């Protein structure tokens, strides 16, 4: 039995939580992977996994073996990369995942320059607003703008703060009046992002730290920030956006801020990637580039 291959299989099964998911990723049958792990257990003389119809759970010996697997496999990867002249420069395919609005509005500003700097690198871009499992979908780096990152084994590198603004079209405010207090927002429709838990609820704070929670009536909800942006520019109602989504529209006057002096909770732009002791040159080059790019304020007035 190829013990290194069996160790890779065991780690993949544990990371993905099932033989089925690991088999899909590896492109082999469930039976092949199950046999590999059973042979590994037989060779080691101990049970590594407790199997039920609903879940897999590592035994105490399995957890110990997993830790050693991770160390050995990452050392092998580091050695291979260091010895390979091909890998001394960023090369191969970089699999990148971003939210749709970020992909449409931000990538054009800097991705061409990054690609031109690394001629041996190809980009495979996945633009989606759904949750992406980086391990299962074999994504190298995900750029996320969020106010919360769930606990996980992934690494999250902070790149920039993302201010959230309440905005409307001048034409809307001319027809319906400009709200001057949080309470007056209840008389205006909110264009809500439907993927939020509470798309019609806003939490506002003033410079003195006073906080208000406002529930606004619904006129339009959508699962696309770009569709909501178009609706806001068209004068359909008030909406909240990350500044990068409406920066250009604010600059040319198609949208204007609403309720000066009150702020929505800011969010953060992160680069999220699988944990590894040795980053592939393509991943390291990308992370260094985006961190340097967003080290300077990009969405200031």
GROMACS .gro file of C-alpha atoms in nm:
model
  301
    1UNK     CA    1   0.000   0.000   0.000
    2UNK     CA    2   0.121   0.352  -0.084
    3UNK     CA    3   0.123   0.494   0.267
    4UNK     CA    4   0.165   0.854   0.152
    5UNK     CA    5  -0.141   0.820  -0.071
    6UNK     CA    6  -0.334   0.663   0.218
    7UNK     CA    7  -0.235   0.953   0.445
    8UNK     CA    8  -0.359   1.200   0.184
    9UNK     CA    9  -0.687   1.010   0.161
   10UNK     CA   10  -0.730   1.004   0.538
   11UNK     CA   11  -0.664   1.377   0.565
   12UNK     CA   12  -0.906   1.455   0.280
   13UNK     CA   13  -1.183   1.244   0.440
   14UNK     CA   14  -1.137   1.419   0.776
   15UNK     CA   15  -1.118   1.770   0.624
   16UNK     CA   16  -1.432   1.720   0.416
   17UNK     CA   17  -1.622   1.522   0.678
   18UNK     CA   18  -1.727   1.227   0.463
   19UNK     CA   19  -1.602   0.959   0.226
   20UNK     CA   20  -1.853   1.072  -0.036
   21UNK     CA   21  -1.725   1.432  -0.049
   22UNK     CA   22  -1.365   1.312  -0.049
   23UNK     CA   23  -1.437   1.068  -0.332
   24UNK     CA   24  -1.593   1.342  -0.544
   25UNK     CA   25  -1.294   1.570  -0.490
   26UNK     CA   26  -1.045   1.291  -0.562
   27UNK     CA   27  -1.237   1.166  -0.865
   28UNK     CA   28  -1.256   0.806  -0.743
   29UNK     CA   29  -1.524   0.587  -0.592
   30UNK     CA   30  -1.634   0.587  -0.229
   31UNK     CA   31  -1.532   0.220  -0.210
   32UNK     CA   32  -1.171   0.289  -0.311
   33UNK     CA   33  -1.122   0.550  -0.039
   34UNK     CA   34  -1.294   0.341   0.226
   35UNK     CA   35  -1.069   0.046   0.141
   36UNK     CA   36  -0.760   0.267   0.163
   37UNK     CA   37  -0.850   0.387   0.512
   38UNK     CA   38  -0.936   0.034   0.630
   39UNK     CA   39  -0.601  -0.094   0.501
   40UNK     CA   40  -0.429   0.193   0.679
   41UNK     CA   41  -0.606   0.104   1.004
   42UNK     CA   42  -0.505  -0.260   0.957
   43UNK     CA   43  -0.143  -0.165   0.897
   44UNK     CA   44  -0.134   0.065   1.201
   45UNK     CA   45  -0.320  -0.182   1.419
   46UNK     CA   46  -0.571   0.073   1.544
   47UNK     CA   47  -0.904   0.224   1.450
   48UNK     CA   48  -0.879   0.580   1.317
   49UNK     CA   49  -1.244   0.661   1.246
   50UNK     CA   50  -1.576   0.577   1.407
   51UNK     CA   51  -1.824   0.533   1.123
   52UNK     CA   52  -2.201   0.570   1.152
   53UNK     CA   53  -2.466   0.619   0.887
   54UNK     CA   54  -2.481   0.991   0.970
   55UNK     CA   55  -2.129   1.108   1.050
   56UNK     CA   56  -1.761   1.030   1.086
   57UNK     CA   57  -1.571   1.092   1.404
   58UNK     CA   58  -1.200   1.049   1.469
   59UNK     CA   59  -1.090   0.821   1.749
   60UNK     CA   60  -0.822   0.941   1.990
   61UNK     CA   61  -0.565   0.753   1.782
   62UNK     CA   62  -0.716   0.902   1.466
   63UNK     CA   63  -0.676   1.256   1.598
   64UNK     CA   64  -0.311   1.189   1.682
   65UNK     CA   65  -0.248   1.033   1.341
   66UNK     CA   66  -0.425   1.326   1.169
   67UNK     CA   67  -0.193   1.581   1.333
   68UNK     CA   68   0.111   1.386   1.214
   69UNK     CA   69  -0.044   1.347   0.867
   70UNK     CA   70  -0.084   1.723   0.833
   71UNK     CA   71   0.276   1.787   0.938
   72UNK     CA   72   0.423   1.520   0.711
   73UNK     CA   73   0.214   1.609   0.406
   74UNK     CA   74   0.287   1.980   0.439
   75UNK     CA   75   0.658   1.909   0.478
   76UNK     CA   76   0.643   1.696   0.162
   77UNK     CA   77   0.463   1.976  -0.020
   78UNK     CA   78   0.717   2.232   0.096
   79UNK     CA   79   1.005   2.012  -0.016
   80UNK     CA   80   0.846   1.951  -0.355
   81UNK     CA   81   0.782   2.319  -0.411
   82UNK     CA   82   1.127   2.424  -0.301
   83UNK     CA   83   1.298   2.166  -0.523
   84UNK     CA   84   1.089   2.240  -0.828
   85UNK     CA   85   1.237   2.511  -1.046
   86UNK     CA   86   0.896   2.550  -1.206
   87UNK     CA   87   0.752   2.663  -0.873
   88UNK     CA   88   1.013   2.927  -0.794
   89UNK     CA   89   0.788   3.181  -0.965
   90UNK     CA   90   0.409   3.206  -0.942
   91UNK     CA   91   0.269   2.968  -1.201
   92UNK     CA   92  -0.019   2.734  -1.271
   93UNK     CA   93  -0.385   2.813  -1.200
   94UNK     CA   94  -0.492   3.041  -0.916
   95UNK     CA   95  -0.852   2.964  -0.819
   96UNK     CA   96  -1.009   3.281  -0.685
   97UNK     CA   97  -1.359   3.334  -0.543
   98UNK     CA   98  -1.523   3.675  -0.492
   99UNK     CA   99  -1.872   3.816  -0.442
  100UNK     CA  100  -2.044   3.922  -0.764
  101UNK     CA  101  -2.050   4.296  -0.687
  102UNK     CA  102  -1.686   4.292  -0.586
  103UNK     CA  103  -1.596   4.106  -0.903
  104UNK     CA  104  -1.786   4.349  -1.125
  105UNK     CA  105  -1.673   4.672  -0.959
  106UNK     CA  106  -1.329   4.607  -0.811
  107UNK     CA  107  -1.134   4.342  -0.999
  108UNK     CA  108  -1.103   4.550  -1.315
  109UNK     CA  109  -0.910   4.810  -1.117
  110UNK     CA  110  -0.617   4.585  -1.024
  111UNK     CA  111  -0.646   4.226  -1.153
  112UNK     CA  112  -0.508   4.307  -1.503
  113UNK     CA  113  -0.195   4.456  -1.346
  114UNK     CA  114  -0.148   4.150  -1.123
  115UNK     CA  115  -0.185   3.913  -1.420
  116UNK     CA  116   0.059   4.113  -1.632
  117UNK     CA  117   0.320   4.086  -1.356
  118UNK     CA  118   0.293   3.706  -1.352
  119UNK     CA  119   0.289   3.575  -1.709
  120UNK     CA  120   0.306   3.209  -1.603
  121UNK     CA  121  -0.009   3.237  -1.393
  122UNK     CA  122  -0.367   3.171  -1.503
  123UNK     CA  123  -0.671   3.290  -1.306
  124UNK     CA  124  -0.983   3.080  -1.259
  125UNK     CA  125  -1.242   3.324  -1.122
  126UNK     CA  126  -1.560   3.223  -0.941
  127UNK     CA  127  -1.804   3.512  -0.881
  128UNK     CA  128  -2.084   3.411  -0.646
  129UNK     CA  129  -2.276   3.545  -0.348
  130UNK     CA  130  -2.332   3.203  -0.193
  131UNK     CA  131  -2.114   3.056   0.081
  132UNK     CA  132  -1.810   2.887  -0.070
  133UNK     CA  133  -1.641   2.585   0.091
  134UNK     CA  134  -1.279   2.651  -0.002
  135UNK     CA  135  -1.158   2.298   0.077
  136UNK     CA  136  -1.437   2.112  -0.099
  137UNK     CA  137  -1.431   2.337  -0.406
  138UNK     CA  138  -1.050   2.361  -0.413
  139UNK     CA  139  -1.043   2.742  -0.399
  140UNK     CA  140  -0.701   2.896  -0.333
  141UNK     CA  141  -0.817   3.236  -0.206
  142UNK     CA  142  -1.157   3.392  -0.136
  143UNK     CA  143  -1.206   3.769  -0.101
  144UNK     CA  144  -1.495   3.837   0.137
  145UNK     CA  145  -1.653   4.160   0.257
  146UNK     CA  146  -1.833   4.074   0.579
  147UNK     CA  147  -1.906   4.176   0.937
  148UNK     CA  148  -1.858   3.823   1.066
  149UNK     CA  149  -1.632   3.531   0.985
  150UNK     CA  150  -1.737   3.191   1.125
  151UNK     CA  151  -1.485   2.995   1.327
  152UNK     CA  152  -1.293   2.761   1.101
  153UNK     CA  153  -0.950   2.624   1.021
  154UNK     CA  154  -0.913   2.883   0.743
  155UNK     CA  155  -0.679   3.180   0.764
  156UNK     CA  156  -0.836   3.528   0.730
  157UNK     CA  157  -0.605   3.817   0.640
  158UNK     CA  158  -0.759   4.160   0.697
  159UNK     CA  159  -0.716   4.386   0.394
  160UNK     CA  160  -0.933   4.695   0.448
  161UNK     CA  161  -1.231   4.844   0.627
  162UNK     CA  162  -1.550   4.871   0.421
  163UNK     CA  163  -1.777   5.158   0.525
  164UNK     CA  164  -2.151   5.095   0.486
  165UNK     CA  165  -2.364   5.390   0.373
  166UNK     CA  166  -2.732   5.473   0.357
  167UNK     CA  167  -2.804   5.632   0.017
  168UNK     CA  168  -3.081   5.737  -0.219
  169UNK     CA  169  -3.119   5.905  -0.556
  170UNK     CA  170  -3.175   6.285  -0.552
  171UNK     CA  171  -3.496   6.228  -0.752
  172UNK     CA  172  -3.635   6.003  -0.477
  173UNK     CA  173  -3.559   6.257  -0.203
  174UNK     CA  174  -3.714   6.538  -0.408
  175UNK     CA  175  -4.040   6.342  -0.436
  176UNK     CA  176  -4.057   6.199  -0.083
  177UNK     CA  177  -3.847   6.431   0.132
  178UNK     CA  178  -3.516   6.378   0.306
  179UNK     CA  179  -3.531   6.202   0.646
  180UNK     CA  180  -3.358   6.397   0.924
  181UNK     CA  181  -3.382   6.143   1.206
  182UNK     CA  182  -3.377   5.762   1.237
  183UNK     CA  183  -3.745   5.764   1.330
  184UNK     CA  184  -3.836   5.923   0.995
  185UNK     CA  185  -3.678   5.630   0.810
  186UNK     CA  186  -3.984   5.424   0.903
  187UNK     CA  187  -4.179   5.634   0.650
  188UNK     CA  188  -3.949   5.538   0.363
  189UNK     CA  189  -3.912   5.207   0.179
  190UNK     CA  190  -3.583   5.019   0.208
  191UNK     CA  191  -3.437   4.831  -0.086
  192UNK     CA  192  -3.321   4.523   0.103
  193UNK     CA  193  -3.061   4.256   0.032
  194UNK     CA  194  -3.257   3.933   0.070
  195UNK     CA  195  -2.959   3.721   0.177
  196UNK     CA  196  -2.943   3.909   0.508
  197UNK     CA  197  -3.120   3.758   0.809
  198UNK     CA  198  -3.316   4.081   0.861
  199UNK     CA  199  -3.305   4.272   0.530
  200UNK     CA  200  -3.542   4.549   0.645
  201UNK     CA  201  -3.372   4.620   0.980
  202UNK     CA  202  -3.104   4.888   1.025
  203UNK     CA  203  -2.880   4.951   1.325
  204UNK     CA  204  -2.760   5.311   1.341
  205UNK     CA  205  -2.527   5.498   1.576
  206UNK     CA  206  -2.433   5.865   1.611
  207UNK     CA  207  -2.091   6.015   1.701
  208UNK     CA  208  -2.187   6.014   2.071
  209UNK     CA  209  -2.250   5.641   2.062
  210UNK     CA  210  -2.629   5.659   2.077
  211UNK     CA  211  -2.777   5.362   1.892
  212UNK     CA  212  -3.111   5.318   1.720
  213UNK     CA  213  -3.268   5.018   1.551
  214UNK     CA  214  -3.510   5.099   1.270
  215UNK     CA  215  -3.747   4.868   1.085
  216UNK     CA  216  -3.823   5.006   0.738
  217UNK     CA  217  -4.107   4.895   0.510
  218UNK     CA  218  -4.020   4.677   0.214
  219UNK     CA  219  -4.059   4.793  -0.142
  220UNK     CA  220  -3.805   4.573  -0.317
  221UNK     CA  221  -3.575   4.296  -0.199
  222UNK     CA  222  -3.321   4.118  -0.418
  223UNK     CA  223  -3.035   3.873  -0.388
  224UNK     CA  224  -2.812   4.092  -0.605
  225UNK     CA  225  -2.642   4.410  -0.473
  226UNK     CA  226  -2.599   4.528  -0.832
  227UNK     CA  227  -2.976   4.500  -0.895
  228UNK     CA  228  -3.044   4.696  -0.575
  229UNK     CA  229  -2.788   4.958  -0.681
  230UNK     CA  230  -2.969   5.003  -1.013
  231UNK     CA  231  -3.303   5.032  -0.832
  232UNK     CA  232  -3.162   5.292  -0.593
  233UNK     CA  233  -3.018   5.498  -0.879
  234UNK     CA  234  -3.357   5.472  -1.048
  235UNK     CA  235  -3.521   5.639  -0.748
  236UNK     CA  236  -3.712   5.342  -0.608
  237UNK     CA  237  -3.616   5.394  -0.244
  238UNK     CA  238  -3.341   5.413   0.019
  239UNK     CA  239  -3.071   5.143   0.039
  240UNK     CA  240  -2.756   5.055   0.231
  241UNK     CA  241  -2.438   4.957   0.049
  242UNK     CA  242  -2.069   4.904   0.106
  243UNK     CA  243  -1.899   5.220  -0.016
  244UNK     CA  244  -1.712   5.039  -0.294
  245UNK     CA  245  -2.049   4.949  -0.454
  246UNK     CA  246  -2.172   5.310  -0.474
  247UNK     CA  247  -1.846   5.508  -0.475
  248UNK     CA  248  -1.875   5.612  -0.842
  249UNK     CA  249  -2.248   5.690  -0.813
  250UNK     CA  250  -2.181   5.913  -0.510
  251UNK     CA  251  -1.900   6.092  -0.689
  252UNK     CA  252  -2.110   6.177  -0.996
  253UNK     CA  253  -2.426   6.259  -0.799
  254UNK     CA  254  -2.650   5.971  -0.906
  255UNK     CA  255  -2.676   5.881  -0.538
  256UNK     CA  256  -2.636   6.094  -0.224
  257UNK     CA  257  -2.589   6.003   0.144
  258UNK     CA  258  -2.898   5.988   0.365
  259UNK     CA  259  -2.913   6.082   0.734
  260UNK     CA  260  -2.577   6.253   0.784
  261UNK     CA  261  -2.434   6.206   1.131
  262UNK     CA  262  -2.565   5.852   1.173
  263UNK     CA  263  -2.357   5.549   1.078
  264UNK     CA  264  -2.421   5.185   0.997
  265UNK     CA  265  -2.182   4.916   1.128
  266UNK     CA  266  -1.876   4.891   0.905
  267UNK     CA  267  -1.764   4.567   0.748
  268UNK     CA  268  -1.420   4.429   0.658
  269UNK     CA  269  -1.256   4.302   0.341
  270UNK     CA  270  -1.068   3.976   0.409
  271UNK     CA  271  -0.856   3.740   0.206
  272UNK     CA  272  -0.948   3.391   0.326
  273UNK     CA  273  -0.742   3.084   0.238
  274UNK     CA  274  -0.670   2.731   0.367
  275UNK     CA  275  -0.412   2.707   0.641
  276UNK     CA  276  -0.072   2.577   0.534
  277UNK     CA  277   0.280   2.604   0.668
  278UNK     CA  278   0.408   2.667   0.317
  279UNK     CA  279   0.208   2.887   0.084
  280UNK     CA  280   0.238   2.814  -0.285
  281UNK     CA  281   0.416   3.101  -0.466
  282UNK     CA  282   0.100   3.183  -0.663
  283UNK     CA  283  -0.101   3.226  -0.341
  284UNK     CA  284   0.172   3.419  -0.163
  285UNK     CA  285   0.215   3.655  -0.460
  286UNK     CA  286  -0.159   3.722  -0.476
  287UNK     CA  287  -0.193   3.785  -0.102
  288UNK     CA  288   0.103   4.024  -0.100
  289UNK     CA  289  -0.038   4.213  -0.399
  290UNK     CA  290  -0.391   4.266  -0.266
  291UNK     CA  291  -0.263   4.358   0.079
  292UNK     CA  292  -0.037   4.626  -0.070
  293UNK     CA  293  -0.316   4.752  -0.298
  294UNK     CA  294  -0.576   4.788  -0.022
  295UNK     CA  295  -0.326   4.931   0.229
  296UNK     CA  296  -0.419   5.269   0.078
  297UNK     CA  297  -0.773   5.406   0.108
  298UNK     CA  298  -0.951   5.318  -0.217
  299UNK     CA  299  -1.303   5.447  -0.157
  300UNK     CA  300  -1.246   5.788   0.000
  301UNK     CA  301  -1.458   6.083  -0.106
   0.00000   0.00000   0.00000
